GROMACS .gro file of C-alpha atoms in nm:
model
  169
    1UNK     CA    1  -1.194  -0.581   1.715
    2UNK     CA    2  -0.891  -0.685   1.457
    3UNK     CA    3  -1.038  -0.911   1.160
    4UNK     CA    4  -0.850  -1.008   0.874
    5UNK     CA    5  -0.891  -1.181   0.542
    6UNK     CA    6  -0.684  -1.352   0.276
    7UNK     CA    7  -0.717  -1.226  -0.077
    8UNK     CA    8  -0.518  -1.426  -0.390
    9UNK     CA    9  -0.354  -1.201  -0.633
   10UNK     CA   10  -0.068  -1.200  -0.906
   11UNK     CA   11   0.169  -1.086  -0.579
   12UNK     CA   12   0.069  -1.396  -0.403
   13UNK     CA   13  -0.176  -1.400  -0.119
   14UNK     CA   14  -0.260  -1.059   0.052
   15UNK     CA   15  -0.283  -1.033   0.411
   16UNK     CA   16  -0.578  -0.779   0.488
   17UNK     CA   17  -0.594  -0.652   0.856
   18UNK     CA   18  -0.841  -0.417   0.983
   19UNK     CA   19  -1.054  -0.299   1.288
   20UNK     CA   20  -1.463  -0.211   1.256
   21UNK     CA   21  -1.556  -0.042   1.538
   22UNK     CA   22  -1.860  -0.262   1.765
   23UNK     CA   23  -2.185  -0.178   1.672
   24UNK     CA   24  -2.100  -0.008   1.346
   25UNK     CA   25  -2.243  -0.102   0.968
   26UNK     CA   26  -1.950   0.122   0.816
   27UNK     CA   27  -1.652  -0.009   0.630
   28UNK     CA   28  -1.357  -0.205   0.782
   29UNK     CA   29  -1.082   0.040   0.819
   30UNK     CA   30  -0.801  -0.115   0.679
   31UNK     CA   31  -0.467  -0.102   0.901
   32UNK     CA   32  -0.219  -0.332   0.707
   33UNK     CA   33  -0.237  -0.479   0.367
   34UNK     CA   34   0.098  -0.702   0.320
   35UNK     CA   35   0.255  -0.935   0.075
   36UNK     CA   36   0.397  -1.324   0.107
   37UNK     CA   37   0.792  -1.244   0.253
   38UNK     CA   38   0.696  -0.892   0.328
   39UNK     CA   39   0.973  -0.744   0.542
   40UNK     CA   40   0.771  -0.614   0.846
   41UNK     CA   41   0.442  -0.789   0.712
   42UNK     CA   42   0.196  -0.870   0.973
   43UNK     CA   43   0.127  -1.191   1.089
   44UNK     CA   44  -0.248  -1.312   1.265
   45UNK     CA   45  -0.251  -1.282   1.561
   46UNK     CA   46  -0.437  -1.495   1.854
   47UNK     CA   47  -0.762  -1.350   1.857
   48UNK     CA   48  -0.823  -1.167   1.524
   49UNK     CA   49  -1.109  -1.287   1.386
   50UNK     CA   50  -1.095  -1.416   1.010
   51UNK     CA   51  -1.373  -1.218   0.850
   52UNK     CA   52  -1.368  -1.201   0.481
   53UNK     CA   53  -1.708  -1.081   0.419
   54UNK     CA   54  -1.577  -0.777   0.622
   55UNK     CA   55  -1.318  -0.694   0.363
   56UNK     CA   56  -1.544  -0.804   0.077
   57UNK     CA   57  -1.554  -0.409  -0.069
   58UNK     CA   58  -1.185  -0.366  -0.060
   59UNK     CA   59  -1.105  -0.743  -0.223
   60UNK     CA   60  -1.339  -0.614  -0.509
   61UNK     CA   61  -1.116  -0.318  -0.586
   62UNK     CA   62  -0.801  -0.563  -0.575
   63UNK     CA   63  -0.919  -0.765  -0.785
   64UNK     CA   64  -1.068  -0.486  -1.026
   65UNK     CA   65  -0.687  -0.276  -0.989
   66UNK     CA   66  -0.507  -0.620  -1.058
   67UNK     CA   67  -0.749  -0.689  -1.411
   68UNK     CA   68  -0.671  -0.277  -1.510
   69UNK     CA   69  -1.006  -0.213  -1.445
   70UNK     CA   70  -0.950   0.022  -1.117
   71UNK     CA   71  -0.678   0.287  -1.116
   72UNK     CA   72  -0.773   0.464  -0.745
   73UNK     CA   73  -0.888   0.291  -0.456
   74UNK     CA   74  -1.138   0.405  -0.231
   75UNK     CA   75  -1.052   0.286   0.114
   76UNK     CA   76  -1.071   0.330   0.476
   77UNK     CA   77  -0.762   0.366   0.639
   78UNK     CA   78  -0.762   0.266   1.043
   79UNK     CA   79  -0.662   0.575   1.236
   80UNK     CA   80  -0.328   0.627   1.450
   81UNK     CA   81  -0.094   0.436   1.191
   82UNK     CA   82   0.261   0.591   1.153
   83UNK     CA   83   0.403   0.916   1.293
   84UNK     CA   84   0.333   1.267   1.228
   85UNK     CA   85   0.598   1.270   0.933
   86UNK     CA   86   0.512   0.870   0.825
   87UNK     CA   87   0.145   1.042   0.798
   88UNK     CA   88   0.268   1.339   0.557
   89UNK     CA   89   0.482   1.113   0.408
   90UNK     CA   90   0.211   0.846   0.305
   91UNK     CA   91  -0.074   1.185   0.238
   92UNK     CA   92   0.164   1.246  -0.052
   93UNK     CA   93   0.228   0.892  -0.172
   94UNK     CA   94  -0.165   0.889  -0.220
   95UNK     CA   95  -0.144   1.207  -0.467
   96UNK     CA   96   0.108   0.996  -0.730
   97UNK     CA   97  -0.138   0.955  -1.026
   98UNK     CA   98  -0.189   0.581  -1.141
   99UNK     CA   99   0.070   0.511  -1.419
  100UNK     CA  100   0.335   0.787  -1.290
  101UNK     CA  101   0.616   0.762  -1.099
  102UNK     CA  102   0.779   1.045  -0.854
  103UNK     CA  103   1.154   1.026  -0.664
  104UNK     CA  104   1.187   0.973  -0.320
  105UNK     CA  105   1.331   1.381  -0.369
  106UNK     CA  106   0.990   1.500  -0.547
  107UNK     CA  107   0.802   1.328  -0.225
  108UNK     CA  108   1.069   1.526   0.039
  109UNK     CA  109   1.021   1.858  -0.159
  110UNK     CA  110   0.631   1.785  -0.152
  111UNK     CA  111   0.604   1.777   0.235
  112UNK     CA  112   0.875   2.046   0.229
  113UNK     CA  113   1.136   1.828   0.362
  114UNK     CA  114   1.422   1.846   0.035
  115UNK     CA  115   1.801   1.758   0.022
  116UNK     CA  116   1.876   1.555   0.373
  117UNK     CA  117   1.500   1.499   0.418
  118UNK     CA  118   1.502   1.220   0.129
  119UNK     CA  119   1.649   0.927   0.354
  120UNK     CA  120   1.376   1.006   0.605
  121UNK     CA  121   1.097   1.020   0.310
  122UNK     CA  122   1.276   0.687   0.205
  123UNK     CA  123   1.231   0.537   0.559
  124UNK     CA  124   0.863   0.626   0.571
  125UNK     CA  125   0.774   0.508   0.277
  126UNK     CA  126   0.909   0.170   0.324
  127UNK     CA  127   0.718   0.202   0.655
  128UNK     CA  128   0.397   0.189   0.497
  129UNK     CA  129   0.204  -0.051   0.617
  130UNK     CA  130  -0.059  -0.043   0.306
  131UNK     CA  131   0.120  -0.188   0.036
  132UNK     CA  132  -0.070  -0.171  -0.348
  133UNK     CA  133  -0.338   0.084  -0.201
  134UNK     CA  134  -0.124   0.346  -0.090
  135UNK     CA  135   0.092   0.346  -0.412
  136UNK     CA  136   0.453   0.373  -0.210
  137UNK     CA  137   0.557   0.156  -0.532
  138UNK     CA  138   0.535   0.448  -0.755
  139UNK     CA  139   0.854   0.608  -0.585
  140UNK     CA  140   1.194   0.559  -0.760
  141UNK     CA  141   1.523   0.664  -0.750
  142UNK     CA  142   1.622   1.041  -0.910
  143UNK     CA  143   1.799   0.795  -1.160
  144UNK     CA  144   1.461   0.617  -1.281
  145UNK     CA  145   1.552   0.341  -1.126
  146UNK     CA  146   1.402   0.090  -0.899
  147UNK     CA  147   1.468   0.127  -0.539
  148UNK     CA  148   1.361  -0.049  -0.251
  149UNK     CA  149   0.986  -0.198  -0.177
  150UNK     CA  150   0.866  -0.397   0.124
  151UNK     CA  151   0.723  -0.661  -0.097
  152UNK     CA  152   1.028  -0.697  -0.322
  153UNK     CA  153   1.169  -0.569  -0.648
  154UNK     CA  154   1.011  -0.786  -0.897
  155UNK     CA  155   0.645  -0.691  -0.744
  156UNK     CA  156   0.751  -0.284  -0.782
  157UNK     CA  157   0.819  -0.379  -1.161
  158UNK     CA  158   0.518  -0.597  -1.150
  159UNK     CA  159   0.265  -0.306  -1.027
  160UNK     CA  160   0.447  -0.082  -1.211
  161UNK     CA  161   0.437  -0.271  -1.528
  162UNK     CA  162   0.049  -0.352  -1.486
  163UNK     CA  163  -0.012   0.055  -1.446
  164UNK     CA  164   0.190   0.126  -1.739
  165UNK     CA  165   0.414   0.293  -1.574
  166UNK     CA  166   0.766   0.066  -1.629
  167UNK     CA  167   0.776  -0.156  -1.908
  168UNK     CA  168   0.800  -0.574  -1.766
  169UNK     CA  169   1.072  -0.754  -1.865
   0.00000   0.00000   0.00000
């Protein structure tokens, strides 16, 4: 079954979407977490069920990353999201400490994919369908700066401004 919740934050109103299995008591694994204008956000969907309480653990950590209060999230993720290389790809966006930053090169030499392998680690990464949890906004260009995010520009420097990591203008 797909639920979903709403959840505000300084990036505007997350969309959570996840799938509990029937029957279970465990945590909703989480399949998308998007941002307001999100190219390739997800949208609800005729029967999803709006089920807040559901997502009640991860909206806690949200709103504990967004005060500086949480630097690693501890979350579910719903099986069978992404390809084979998206799944690499996204494994080693979760290993970029809080408050550091890595190139798009430094991810393709991780998963042993250097030199033409970056534009592919680029396309994964802004495949990811779990913005703010999976960090993919800790990736910038060889030349320190800024490169593409789903969710915008202005929220990259905005996360990576509240981690410390890029000074906010």
């Amino acid at each position: 079954m797909t639920m979903y919740a709403t959840v505000d934050s300084p990036l505007g109103e997350l969309l959570l979407v996840g799938e509990k299995a029937t029957g279970t008591d465990g945590p909703v694994a989480l399949a998308s977490l998007s941002l307001p204008g999100q190219k390739g956000a997800a949208v609800v969907q005729d029967g999803w069920v709006h089920a807040p309480e559901a997502f009640a653990g991860i909206a806690a950590q949200l709103r504990e990353y967004f005060e500086g209060r949480l630097t690693r999230f501890d979350v579910v993720y719903a099986d069978g999201l992404g390809t084979d290389f998206q799944r690499r790809v996204w494994a080693a966006l979760d290993t970029v400490p809080y408050g550091e930053t890595v190139s798009y090169g430094q991810i393709a030499e991780r998963i042993g994919t250097p030199g033409a392998g970056v534009r592919a680690v680029g396309t994964a990464i802004g495949r990811n369908p779990l913005l703010v949890v999976r960090p993919c906004h800790r990736v910038i260009g060889a030349d320190g700066a800024l490169r593409g995010y789903a969710g915008g520009l202005e929220r990259k420097e905005q996360l990576l401004g509240l981690e410390g990591a890029l000074a906010v203008r």
